[in-house]
JSON list of C-alpha atoms and ligand atoms in Angstrom, two decimals:
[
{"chain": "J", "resi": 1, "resn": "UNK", "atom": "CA", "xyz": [-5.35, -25.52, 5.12]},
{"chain": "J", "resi": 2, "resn": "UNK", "atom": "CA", "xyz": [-3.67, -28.86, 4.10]},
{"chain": "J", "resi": 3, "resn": "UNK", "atom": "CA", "xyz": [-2.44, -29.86, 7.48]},
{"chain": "J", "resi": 4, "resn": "UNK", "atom": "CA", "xyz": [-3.46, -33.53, 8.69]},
{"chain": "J", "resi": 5, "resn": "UNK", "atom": "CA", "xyz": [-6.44, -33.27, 10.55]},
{"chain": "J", "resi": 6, "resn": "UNK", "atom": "CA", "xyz": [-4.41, -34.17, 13.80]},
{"chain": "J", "resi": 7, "resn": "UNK", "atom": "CA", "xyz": [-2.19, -31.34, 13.53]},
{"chain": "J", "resi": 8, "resn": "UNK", "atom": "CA", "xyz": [-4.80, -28.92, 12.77]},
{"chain": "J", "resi": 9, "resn": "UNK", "atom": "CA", "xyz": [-7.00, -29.61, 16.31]},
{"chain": "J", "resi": 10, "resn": "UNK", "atom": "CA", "xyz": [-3.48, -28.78, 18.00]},
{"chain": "J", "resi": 11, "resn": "UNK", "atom": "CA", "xyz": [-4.64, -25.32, 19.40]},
{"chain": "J", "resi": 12, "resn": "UNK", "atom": "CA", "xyz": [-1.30, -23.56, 18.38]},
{"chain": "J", "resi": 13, "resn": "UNK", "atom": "CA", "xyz": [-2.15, -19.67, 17.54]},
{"chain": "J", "resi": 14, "resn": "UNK", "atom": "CA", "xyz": [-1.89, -20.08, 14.08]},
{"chain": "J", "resi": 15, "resn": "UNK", "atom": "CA", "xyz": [-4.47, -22.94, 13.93]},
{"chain": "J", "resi": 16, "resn": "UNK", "atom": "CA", "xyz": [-6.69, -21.17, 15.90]},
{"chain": "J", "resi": 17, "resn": "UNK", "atom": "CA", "xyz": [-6.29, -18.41, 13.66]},
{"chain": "J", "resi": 18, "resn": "UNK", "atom": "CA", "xyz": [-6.96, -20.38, 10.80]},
{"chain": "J", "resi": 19, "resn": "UNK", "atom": "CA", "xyz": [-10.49, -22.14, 12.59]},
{"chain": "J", "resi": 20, "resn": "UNK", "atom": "CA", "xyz": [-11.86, -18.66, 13.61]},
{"chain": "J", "resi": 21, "resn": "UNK", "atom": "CA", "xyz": [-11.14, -17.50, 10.14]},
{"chain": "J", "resi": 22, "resn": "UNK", "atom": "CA", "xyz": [-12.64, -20.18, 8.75]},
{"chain": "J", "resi": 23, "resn": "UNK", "atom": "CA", "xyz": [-15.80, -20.22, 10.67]},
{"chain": "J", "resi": 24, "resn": "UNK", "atom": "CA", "xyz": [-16.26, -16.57, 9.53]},
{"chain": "J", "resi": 25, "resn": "UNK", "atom": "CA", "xyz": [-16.25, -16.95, 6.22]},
{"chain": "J", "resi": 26, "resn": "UNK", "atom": "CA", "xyz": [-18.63, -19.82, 6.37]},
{"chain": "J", "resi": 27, "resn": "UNK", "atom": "CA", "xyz": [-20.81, -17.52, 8.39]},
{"chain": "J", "resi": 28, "resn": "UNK", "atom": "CA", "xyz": [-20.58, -14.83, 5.32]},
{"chain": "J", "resi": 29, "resn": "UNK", "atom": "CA", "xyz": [-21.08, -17.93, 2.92]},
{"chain": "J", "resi": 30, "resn": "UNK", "atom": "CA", "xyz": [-24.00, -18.74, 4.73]},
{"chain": "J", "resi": 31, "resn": "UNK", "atom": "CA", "xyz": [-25.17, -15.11, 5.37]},
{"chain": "J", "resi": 32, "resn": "UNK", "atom": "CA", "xyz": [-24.86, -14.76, 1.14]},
{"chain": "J", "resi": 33, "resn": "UNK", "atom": "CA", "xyz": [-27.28, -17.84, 0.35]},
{"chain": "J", "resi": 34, "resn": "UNK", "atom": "CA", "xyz": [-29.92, -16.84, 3.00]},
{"chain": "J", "resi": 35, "resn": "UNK", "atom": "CA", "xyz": [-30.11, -13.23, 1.15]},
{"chain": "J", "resi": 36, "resn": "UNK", "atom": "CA", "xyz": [-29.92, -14.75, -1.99]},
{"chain": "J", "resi": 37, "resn": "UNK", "atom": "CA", "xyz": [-32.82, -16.77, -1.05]},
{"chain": "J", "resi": 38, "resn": "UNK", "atom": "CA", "xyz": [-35.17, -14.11, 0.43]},
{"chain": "J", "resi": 39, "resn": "UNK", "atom": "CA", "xyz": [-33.99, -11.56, -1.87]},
{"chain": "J", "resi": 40, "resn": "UNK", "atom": "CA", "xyz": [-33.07, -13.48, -5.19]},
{"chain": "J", "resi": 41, "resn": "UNK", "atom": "CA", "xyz": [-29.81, -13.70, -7.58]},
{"chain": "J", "resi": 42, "resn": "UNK", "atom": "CA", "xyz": [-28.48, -9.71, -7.54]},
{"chain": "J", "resi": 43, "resn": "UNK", "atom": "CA", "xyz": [-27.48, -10.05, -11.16]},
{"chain": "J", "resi": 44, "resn": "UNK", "atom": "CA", "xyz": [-29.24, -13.42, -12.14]},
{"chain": "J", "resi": 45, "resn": "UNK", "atom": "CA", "xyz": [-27.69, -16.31, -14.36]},
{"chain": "J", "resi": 46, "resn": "UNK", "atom": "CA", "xyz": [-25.20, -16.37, -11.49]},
{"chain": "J", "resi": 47, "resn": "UNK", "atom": "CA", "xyz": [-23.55, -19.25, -10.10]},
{"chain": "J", "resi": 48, "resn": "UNK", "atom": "CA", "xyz": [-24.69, -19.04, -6.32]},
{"chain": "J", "resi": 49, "resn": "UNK", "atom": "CA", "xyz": [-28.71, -19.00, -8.06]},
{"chain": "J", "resi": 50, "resn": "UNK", "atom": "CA", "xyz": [-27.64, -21.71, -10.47]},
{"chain": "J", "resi": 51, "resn": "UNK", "atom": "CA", "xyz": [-26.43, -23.89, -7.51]},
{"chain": "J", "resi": 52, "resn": "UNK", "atom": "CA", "xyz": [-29.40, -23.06, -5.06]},
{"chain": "J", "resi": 53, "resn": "UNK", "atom": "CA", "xyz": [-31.98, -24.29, -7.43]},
{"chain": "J", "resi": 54, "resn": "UNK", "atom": "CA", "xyz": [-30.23, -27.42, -8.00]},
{"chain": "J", "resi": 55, "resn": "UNK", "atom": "CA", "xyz": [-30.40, -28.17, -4.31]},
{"chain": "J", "resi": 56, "resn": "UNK", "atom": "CA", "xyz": [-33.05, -29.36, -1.68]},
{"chain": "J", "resi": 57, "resn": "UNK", "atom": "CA", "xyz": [-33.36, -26.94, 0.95]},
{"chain": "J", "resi": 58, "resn": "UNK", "atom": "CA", "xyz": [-31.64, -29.37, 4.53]},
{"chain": "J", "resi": 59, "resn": "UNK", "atom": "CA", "xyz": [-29.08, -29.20, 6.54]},
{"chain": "J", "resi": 60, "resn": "UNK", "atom": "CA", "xyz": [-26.98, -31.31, 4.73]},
{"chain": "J", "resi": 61, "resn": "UNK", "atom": "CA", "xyz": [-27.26, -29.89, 1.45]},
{"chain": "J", "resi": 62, "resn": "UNK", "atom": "CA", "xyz": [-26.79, -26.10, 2.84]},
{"chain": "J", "resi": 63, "resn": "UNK", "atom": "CA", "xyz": [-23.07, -27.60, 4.38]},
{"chain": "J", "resi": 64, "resn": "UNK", "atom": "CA", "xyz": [-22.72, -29.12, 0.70]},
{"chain": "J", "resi": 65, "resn": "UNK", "atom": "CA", "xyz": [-23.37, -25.68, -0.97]},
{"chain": "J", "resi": 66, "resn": "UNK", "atom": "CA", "xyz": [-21.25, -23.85, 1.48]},
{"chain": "J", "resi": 67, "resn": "UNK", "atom": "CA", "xyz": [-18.33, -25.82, 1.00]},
{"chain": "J", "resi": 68, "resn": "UNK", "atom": "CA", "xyz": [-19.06, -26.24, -3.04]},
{"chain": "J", "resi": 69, "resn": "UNK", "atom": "CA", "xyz": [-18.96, -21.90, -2.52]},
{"chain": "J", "resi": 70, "resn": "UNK", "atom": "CA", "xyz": [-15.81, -21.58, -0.64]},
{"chain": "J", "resi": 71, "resn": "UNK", "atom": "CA", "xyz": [-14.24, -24.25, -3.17]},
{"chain": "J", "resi": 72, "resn": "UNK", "atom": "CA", "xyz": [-15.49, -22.11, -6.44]},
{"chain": "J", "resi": 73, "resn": "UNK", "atom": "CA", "xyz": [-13.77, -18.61, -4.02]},
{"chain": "J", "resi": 74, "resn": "UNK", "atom": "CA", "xyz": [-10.70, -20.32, -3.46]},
{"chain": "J", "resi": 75, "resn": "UNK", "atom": "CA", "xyz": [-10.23, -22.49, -6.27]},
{"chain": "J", "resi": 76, "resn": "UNK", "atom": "CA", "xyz": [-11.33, -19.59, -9.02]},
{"chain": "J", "resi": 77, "resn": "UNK", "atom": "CA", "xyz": [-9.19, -16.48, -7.15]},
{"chain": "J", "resi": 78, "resn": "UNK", "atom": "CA", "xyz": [-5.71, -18.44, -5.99]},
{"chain": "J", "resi": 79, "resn": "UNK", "atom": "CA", "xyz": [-4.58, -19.59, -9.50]},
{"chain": "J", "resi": 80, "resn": "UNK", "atom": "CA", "xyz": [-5.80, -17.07, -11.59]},
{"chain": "J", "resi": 81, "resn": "UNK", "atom": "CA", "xyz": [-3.93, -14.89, -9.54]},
{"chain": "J", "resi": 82, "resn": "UNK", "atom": "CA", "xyz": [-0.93, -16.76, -9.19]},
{"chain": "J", "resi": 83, "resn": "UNK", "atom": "CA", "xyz": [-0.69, -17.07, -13.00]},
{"chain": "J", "resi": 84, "resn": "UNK", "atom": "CA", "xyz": [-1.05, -13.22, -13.71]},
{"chain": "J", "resi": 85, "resn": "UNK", "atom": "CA", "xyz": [1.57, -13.06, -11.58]},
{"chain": "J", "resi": 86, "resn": "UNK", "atom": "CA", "xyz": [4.01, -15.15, -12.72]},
{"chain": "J", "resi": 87, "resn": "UNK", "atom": "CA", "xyz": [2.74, -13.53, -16.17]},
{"chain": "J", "resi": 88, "resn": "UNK", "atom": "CA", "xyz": [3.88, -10.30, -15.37]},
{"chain": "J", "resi": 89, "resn": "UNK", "atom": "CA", "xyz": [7.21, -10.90, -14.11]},
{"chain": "J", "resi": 90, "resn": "UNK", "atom": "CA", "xyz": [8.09, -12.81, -17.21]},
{"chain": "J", "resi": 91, "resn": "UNK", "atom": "CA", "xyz": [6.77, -10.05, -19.24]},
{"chain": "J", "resi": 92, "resn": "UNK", "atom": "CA", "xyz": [8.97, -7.62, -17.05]},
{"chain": "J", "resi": 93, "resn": "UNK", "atom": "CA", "xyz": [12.71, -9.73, -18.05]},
{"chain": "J", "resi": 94, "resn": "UNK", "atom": "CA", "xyz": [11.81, -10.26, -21.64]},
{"chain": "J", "resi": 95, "resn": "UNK", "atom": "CA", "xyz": [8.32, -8.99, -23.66]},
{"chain": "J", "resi": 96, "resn": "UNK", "atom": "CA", "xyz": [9.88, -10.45, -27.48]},
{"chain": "J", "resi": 97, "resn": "UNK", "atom": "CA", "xyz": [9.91, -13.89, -26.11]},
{"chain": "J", "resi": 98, "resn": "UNK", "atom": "CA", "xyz": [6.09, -13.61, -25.73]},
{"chain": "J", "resi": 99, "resn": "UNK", "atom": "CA", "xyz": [5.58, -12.68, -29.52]},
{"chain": "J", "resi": 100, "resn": "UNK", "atom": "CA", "xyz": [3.19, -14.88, -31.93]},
{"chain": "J", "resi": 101, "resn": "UNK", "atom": "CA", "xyz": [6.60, -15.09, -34.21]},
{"chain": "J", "resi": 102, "resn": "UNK", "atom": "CA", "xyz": [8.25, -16.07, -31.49]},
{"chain": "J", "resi": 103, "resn": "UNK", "atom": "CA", "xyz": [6.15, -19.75, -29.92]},
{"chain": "J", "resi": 104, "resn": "UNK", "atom": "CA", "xyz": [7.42, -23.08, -30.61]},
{"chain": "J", "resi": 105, "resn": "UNK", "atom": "CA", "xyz": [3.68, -24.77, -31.78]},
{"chain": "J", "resi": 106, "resn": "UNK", "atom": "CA", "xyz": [4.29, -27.73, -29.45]},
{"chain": "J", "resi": 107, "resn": "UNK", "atom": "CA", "xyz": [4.53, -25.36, -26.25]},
{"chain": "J", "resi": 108, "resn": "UNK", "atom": "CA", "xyz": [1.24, -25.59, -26.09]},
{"chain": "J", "resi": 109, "resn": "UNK", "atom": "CA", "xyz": [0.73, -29.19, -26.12]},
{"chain": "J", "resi": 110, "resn": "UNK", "atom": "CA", "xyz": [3.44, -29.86, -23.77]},
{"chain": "J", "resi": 111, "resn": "UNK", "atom": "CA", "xyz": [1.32, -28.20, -21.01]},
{"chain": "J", "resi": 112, "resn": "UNK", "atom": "CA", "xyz": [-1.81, -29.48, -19.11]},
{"chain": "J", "resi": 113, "resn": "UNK", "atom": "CA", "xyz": [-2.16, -27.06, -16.12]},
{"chain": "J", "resi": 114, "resn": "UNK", "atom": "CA", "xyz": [-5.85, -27.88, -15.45]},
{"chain": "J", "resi": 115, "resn": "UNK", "atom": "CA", "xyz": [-5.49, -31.41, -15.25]},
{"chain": "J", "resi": 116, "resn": "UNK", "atom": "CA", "xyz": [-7.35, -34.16, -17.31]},
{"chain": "J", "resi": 117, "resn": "UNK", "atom": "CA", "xyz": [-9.92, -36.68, -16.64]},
{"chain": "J", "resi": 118, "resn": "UNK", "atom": "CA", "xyz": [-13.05, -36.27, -14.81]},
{"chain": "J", "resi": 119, "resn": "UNK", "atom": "CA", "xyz": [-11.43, -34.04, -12.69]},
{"chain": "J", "resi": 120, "resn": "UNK", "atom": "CA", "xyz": [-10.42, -31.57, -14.58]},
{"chain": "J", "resi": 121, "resn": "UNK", "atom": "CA", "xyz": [-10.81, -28.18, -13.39]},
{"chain": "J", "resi": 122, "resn": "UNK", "atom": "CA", "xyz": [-13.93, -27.04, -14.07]},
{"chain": "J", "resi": 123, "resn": "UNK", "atom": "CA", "xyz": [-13.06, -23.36, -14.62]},
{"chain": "J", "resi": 124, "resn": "UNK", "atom": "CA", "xyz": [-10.34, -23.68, -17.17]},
{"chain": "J", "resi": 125, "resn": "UNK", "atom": "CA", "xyz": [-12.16, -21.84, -20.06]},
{"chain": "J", "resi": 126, "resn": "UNK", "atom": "CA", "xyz": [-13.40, -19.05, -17.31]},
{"chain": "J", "resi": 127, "resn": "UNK", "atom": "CA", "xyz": [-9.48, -19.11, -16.03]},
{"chain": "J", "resi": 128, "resn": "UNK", "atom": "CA", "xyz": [-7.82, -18.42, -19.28]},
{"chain": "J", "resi": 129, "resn": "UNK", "atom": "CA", "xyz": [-10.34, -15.37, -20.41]},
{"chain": "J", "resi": 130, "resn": "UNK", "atom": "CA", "xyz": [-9.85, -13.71, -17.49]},
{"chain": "J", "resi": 131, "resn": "UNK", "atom": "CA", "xyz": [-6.29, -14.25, -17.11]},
{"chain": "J", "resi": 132, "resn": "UNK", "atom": "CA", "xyz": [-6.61, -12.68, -21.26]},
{"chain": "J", "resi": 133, "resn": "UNK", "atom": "CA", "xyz": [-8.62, -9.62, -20.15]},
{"chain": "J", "resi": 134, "resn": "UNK", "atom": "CA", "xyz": [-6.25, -9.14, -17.49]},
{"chain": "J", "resi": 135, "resn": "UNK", "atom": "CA", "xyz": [-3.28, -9.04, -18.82]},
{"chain": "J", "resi": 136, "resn": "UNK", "atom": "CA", "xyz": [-4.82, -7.46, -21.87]},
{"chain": "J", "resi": 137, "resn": "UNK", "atom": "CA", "xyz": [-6.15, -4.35, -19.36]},
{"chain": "J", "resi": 138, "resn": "UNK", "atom": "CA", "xyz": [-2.67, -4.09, -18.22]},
{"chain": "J", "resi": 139, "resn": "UNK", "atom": "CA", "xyz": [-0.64, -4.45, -20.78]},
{"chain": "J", "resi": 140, "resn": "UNK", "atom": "CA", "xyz": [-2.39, -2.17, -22.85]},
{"chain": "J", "resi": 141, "resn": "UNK", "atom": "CA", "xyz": [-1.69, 1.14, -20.67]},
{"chain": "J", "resi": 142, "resn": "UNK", "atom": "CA", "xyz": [1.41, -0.01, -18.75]},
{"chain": "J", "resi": 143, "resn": "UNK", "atom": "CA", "xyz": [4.91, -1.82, -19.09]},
{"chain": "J", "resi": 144, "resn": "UNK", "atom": "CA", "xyz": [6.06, -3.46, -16.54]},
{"chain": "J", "resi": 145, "resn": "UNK", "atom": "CA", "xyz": [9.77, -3.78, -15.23]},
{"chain": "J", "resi": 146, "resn": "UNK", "atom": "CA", "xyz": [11.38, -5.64, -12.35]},
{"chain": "J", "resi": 147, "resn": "UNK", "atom": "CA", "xyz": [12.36, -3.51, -9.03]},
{"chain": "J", "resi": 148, "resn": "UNK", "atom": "CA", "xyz": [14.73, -5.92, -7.56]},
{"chain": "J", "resi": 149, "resn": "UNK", "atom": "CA", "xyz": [16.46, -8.12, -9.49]},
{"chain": "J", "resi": 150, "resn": "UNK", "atom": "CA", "xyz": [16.58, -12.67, -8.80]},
{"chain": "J", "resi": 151, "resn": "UNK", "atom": "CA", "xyz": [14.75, -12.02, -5.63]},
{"chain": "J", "resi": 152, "resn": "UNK", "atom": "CA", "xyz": [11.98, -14.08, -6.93]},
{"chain": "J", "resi": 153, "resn": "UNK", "atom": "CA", "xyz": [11.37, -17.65, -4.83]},
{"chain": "J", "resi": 154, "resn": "UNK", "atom": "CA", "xyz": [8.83, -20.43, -5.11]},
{"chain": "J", "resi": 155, "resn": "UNK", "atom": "CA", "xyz": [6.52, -20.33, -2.37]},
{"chain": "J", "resi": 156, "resn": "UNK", "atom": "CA", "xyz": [4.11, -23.39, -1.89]},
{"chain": "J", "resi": 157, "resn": "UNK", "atom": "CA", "xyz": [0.80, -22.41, -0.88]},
{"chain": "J", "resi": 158, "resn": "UNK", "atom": "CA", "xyz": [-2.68, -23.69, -2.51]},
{"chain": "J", "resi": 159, "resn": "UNK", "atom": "CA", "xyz": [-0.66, -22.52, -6.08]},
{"chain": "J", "resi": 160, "resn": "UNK", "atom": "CA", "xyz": [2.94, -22.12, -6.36]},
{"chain": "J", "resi": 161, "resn": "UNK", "atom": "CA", "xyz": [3.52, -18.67, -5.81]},
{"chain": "J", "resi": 162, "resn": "UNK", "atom": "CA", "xyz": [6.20, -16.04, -7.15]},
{"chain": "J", "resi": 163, "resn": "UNK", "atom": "CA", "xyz": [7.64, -14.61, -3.49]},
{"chain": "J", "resi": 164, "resn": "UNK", "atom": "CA", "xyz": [9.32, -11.69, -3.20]},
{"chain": "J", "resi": 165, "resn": "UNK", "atom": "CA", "xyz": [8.30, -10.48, -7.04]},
{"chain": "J", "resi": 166, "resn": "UNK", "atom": "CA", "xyz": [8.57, -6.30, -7.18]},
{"chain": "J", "resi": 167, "resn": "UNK", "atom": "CA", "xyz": [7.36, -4.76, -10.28]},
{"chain": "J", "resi": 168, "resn": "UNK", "atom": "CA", "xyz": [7.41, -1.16, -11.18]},
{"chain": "J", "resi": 169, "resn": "UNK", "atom": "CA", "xyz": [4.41, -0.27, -14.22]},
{"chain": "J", "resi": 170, "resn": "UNK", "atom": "CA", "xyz": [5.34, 2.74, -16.19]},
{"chain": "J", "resi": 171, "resn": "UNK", "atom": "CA", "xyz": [2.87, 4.20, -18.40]},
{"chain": "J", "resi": 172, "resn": "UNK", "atom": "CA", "xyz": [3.14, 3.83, -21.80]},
{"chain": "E", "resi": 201, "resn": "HEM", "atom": "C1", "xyz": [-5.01, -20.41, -14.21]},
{"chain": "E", "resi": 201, "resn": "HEM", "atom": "C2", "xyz": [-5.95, -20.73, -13.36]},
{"chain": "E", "resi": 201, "resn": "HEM", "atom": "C3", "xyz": [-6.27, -22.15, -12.93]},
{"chain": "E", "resi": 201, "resn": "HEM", "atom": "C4", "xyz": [-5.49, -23.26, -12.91]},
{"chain": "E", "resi": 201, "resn": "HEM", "atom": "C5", "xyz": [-4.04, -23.41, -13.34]},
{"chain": "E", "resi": 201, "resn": "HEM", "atom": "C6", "xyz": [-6.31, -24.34, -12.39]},
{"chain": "E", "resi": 201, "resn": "HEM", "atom": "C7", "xyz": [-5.88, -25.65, -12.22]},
{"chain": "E", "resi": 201, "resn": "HEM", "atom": "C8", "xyz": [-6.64, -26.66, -11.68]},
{"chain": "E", "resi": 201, "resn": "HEM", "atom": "C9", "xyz": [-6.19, -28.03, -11.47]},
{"chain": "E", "resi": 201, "resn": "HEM", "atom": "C10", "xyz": [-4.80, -28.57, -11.81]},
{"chain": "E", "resi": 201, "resn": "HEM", "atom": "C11", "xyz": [-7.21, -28.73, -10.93]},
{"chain": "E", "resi": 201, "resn": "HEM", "atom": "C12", "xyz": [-7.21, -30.21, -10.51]},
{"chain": "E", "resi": 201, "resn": "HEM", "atom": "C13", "xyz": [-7.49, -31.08, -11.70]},
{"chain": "E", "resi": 201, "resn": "HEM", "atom": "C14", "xyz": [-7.33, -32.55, -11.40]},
{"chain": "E", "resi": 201, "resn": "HEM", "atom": "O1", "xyz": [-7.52, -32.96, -10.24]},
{"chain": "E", "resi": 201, "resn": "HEM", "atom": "O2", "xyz": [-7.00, -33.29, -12.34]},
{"chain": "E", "resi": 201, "resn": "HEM", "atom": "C15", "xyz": [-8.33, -27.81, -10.78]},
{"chain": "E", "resi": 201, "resn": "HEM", "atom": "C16", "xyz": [-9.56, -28.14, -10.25]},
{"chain": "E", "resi": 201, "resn": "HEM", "atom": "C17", "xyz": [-10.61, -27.29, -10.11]},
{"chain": "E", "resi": 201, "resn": "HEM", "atom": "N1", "xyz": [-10.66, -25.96, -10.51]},
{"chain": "E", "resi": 201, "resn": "HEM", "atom": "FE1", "xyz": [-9.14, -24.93, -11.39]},
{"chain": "E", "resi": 201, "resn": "HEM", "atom": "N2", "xyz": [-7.56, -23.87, -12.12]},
{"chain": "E", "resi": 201, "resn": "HEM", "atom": "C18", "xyz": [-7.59, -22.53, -12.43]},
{"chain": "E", "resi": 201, "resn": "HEM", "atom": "C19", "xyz": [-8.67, -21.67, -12.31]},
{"chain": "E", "resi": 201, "resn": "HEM", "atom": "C20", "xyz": [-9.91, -22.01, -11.86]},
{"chain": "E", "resi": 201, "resn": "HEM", "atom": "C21", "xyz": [-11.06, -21.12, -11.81]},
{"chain": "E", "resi": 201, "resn": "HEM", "atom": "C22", "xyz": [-11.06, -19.65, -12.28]},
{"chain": "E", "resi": 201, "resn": "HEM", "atom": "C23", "xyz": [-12.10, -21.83, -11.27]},
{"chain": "E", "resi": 201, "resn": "HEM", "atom": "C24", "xyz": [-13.52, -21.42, -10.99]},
{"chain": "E", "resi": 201, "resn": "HEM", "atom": "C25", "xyz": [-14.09, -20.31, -11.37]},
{"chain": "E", "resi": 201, "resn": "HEM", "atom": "C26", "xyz": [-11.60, -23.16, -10.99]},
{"chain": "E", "resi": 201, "resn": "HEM", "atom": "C27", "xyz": [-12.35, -24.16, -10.43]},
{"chain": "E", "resi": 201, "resn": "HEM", "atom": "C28", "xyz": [-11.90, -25.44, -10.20]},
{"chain": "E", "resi": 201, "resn": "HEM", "atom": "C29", "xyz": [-12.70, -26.48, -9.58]},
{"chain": "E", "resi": 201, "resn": "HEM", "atom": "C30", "xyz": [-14.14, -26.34, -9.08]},
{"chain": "E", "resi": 201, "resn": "HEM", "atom": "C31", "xyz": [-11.91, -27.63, -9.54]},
{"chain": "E", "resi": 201, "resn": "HEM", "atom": "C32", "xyz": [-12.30, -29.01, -8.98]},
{"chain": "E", "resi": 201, "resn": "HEM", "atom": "C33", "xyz": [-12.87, -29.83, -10.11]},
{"chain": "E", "resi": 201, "resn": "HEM", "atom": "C34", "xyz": [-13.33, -31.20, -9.63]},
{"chain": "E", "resi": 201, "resn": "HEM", "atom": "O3", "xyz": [-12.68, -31.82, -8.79]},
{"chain": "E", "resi": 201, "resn": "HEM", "atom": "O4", "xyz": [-14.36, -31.66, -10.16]},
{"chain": "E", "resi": 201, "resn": "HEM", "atom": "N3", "xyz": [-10.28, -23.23, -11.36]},
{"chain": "E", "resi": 201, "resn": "HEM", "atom": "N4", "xyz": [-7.95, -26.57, -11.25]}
]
């Protein structure tokens, strides 16, 4: 995904893994706005509506909206993901850290993991409720404690990943 454009034409296995993966999920992409357009928006107000009628129907624009979909898929599912993760397992070595009483105020402000600027990822509000009514789900019925203990690595993919994290939920 963020190899050189070089390296990625290299038909090793993996690459051509990762280009007939690809071009299947553009196809379902593609399949998704051609239903949405004969059929309309299944629950309406959603994004995939809000972004066709914003858009001229050509070529160019239906590559544009394809890509702008896969960006919103991968962008909006990685992260959020990542950071329940990483949630979890530090809820699993120490829950009293994580108490209001607890937080230093200027945590907070010491911390800018969307970004700033123009760029600024544009799903930060969206991120942080569901991350909230995730861990909130969770949390509420379960604890969670680590299986194996410092076998937790970095991993560098899109996000940076908690490898090798094992967590047992017992009911509370
Ligand atoms: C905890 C979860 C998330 C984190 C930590 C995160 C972080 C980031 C960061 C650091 C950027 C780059 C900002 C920059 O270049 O200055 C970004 C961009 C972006 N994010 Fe997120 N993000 C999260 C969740 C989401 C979700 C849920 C969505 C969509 C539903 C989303 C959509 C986007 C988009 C579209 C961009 C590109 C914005 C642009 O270039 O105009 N992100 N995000």
């Amino acid at each position: 995904m963020f190899l050189p454009p070089a390296l990625a034409r290299i038909p090793l296995p993996a690459n051509r893994r990762y280009a007939a993966v690809r071009t299947r999920l553009r196809h379902a992409v593609s399949d998704m706005i051609d239903r949405n357009r004969t059929e309309g928006g299944a629950i309406g107000g959603d994004l995939l509506t809000a972004l066709l009628e914003s858009a001229p129907a050509t070529p160019d624009s239906r590559t544009e909206l394809v890509d702008e979909l896969i960006l919103m898929l991968m962008a909006g599912t990685e992260s959020t993901a990542t950071t329940v993760a990483w949630t979890l397992h530090e809820l699993s070595r120490d829950p009293d850290r994580w108490l209001a009483d607890n937080q230093h105020p200027a945590v907070r402000k010491a911390l800018i993991p969307f970004g700033g600027g123009t760029r600024k990822c544009a799903g930060d509000t969206f991120a942080l409720t569901e991350s909230a009514l995730v861990l909130a789900s969770i949390m509420s019925r379960w604890t969670v404690e680590p299986v194996r203990r410092n076998t937790v690595r970095l991993a560098a993919y899109g996000a940076l990943q908690p490898q090798g994290l094992y967590l047992r939920t017992v009911a509370r």
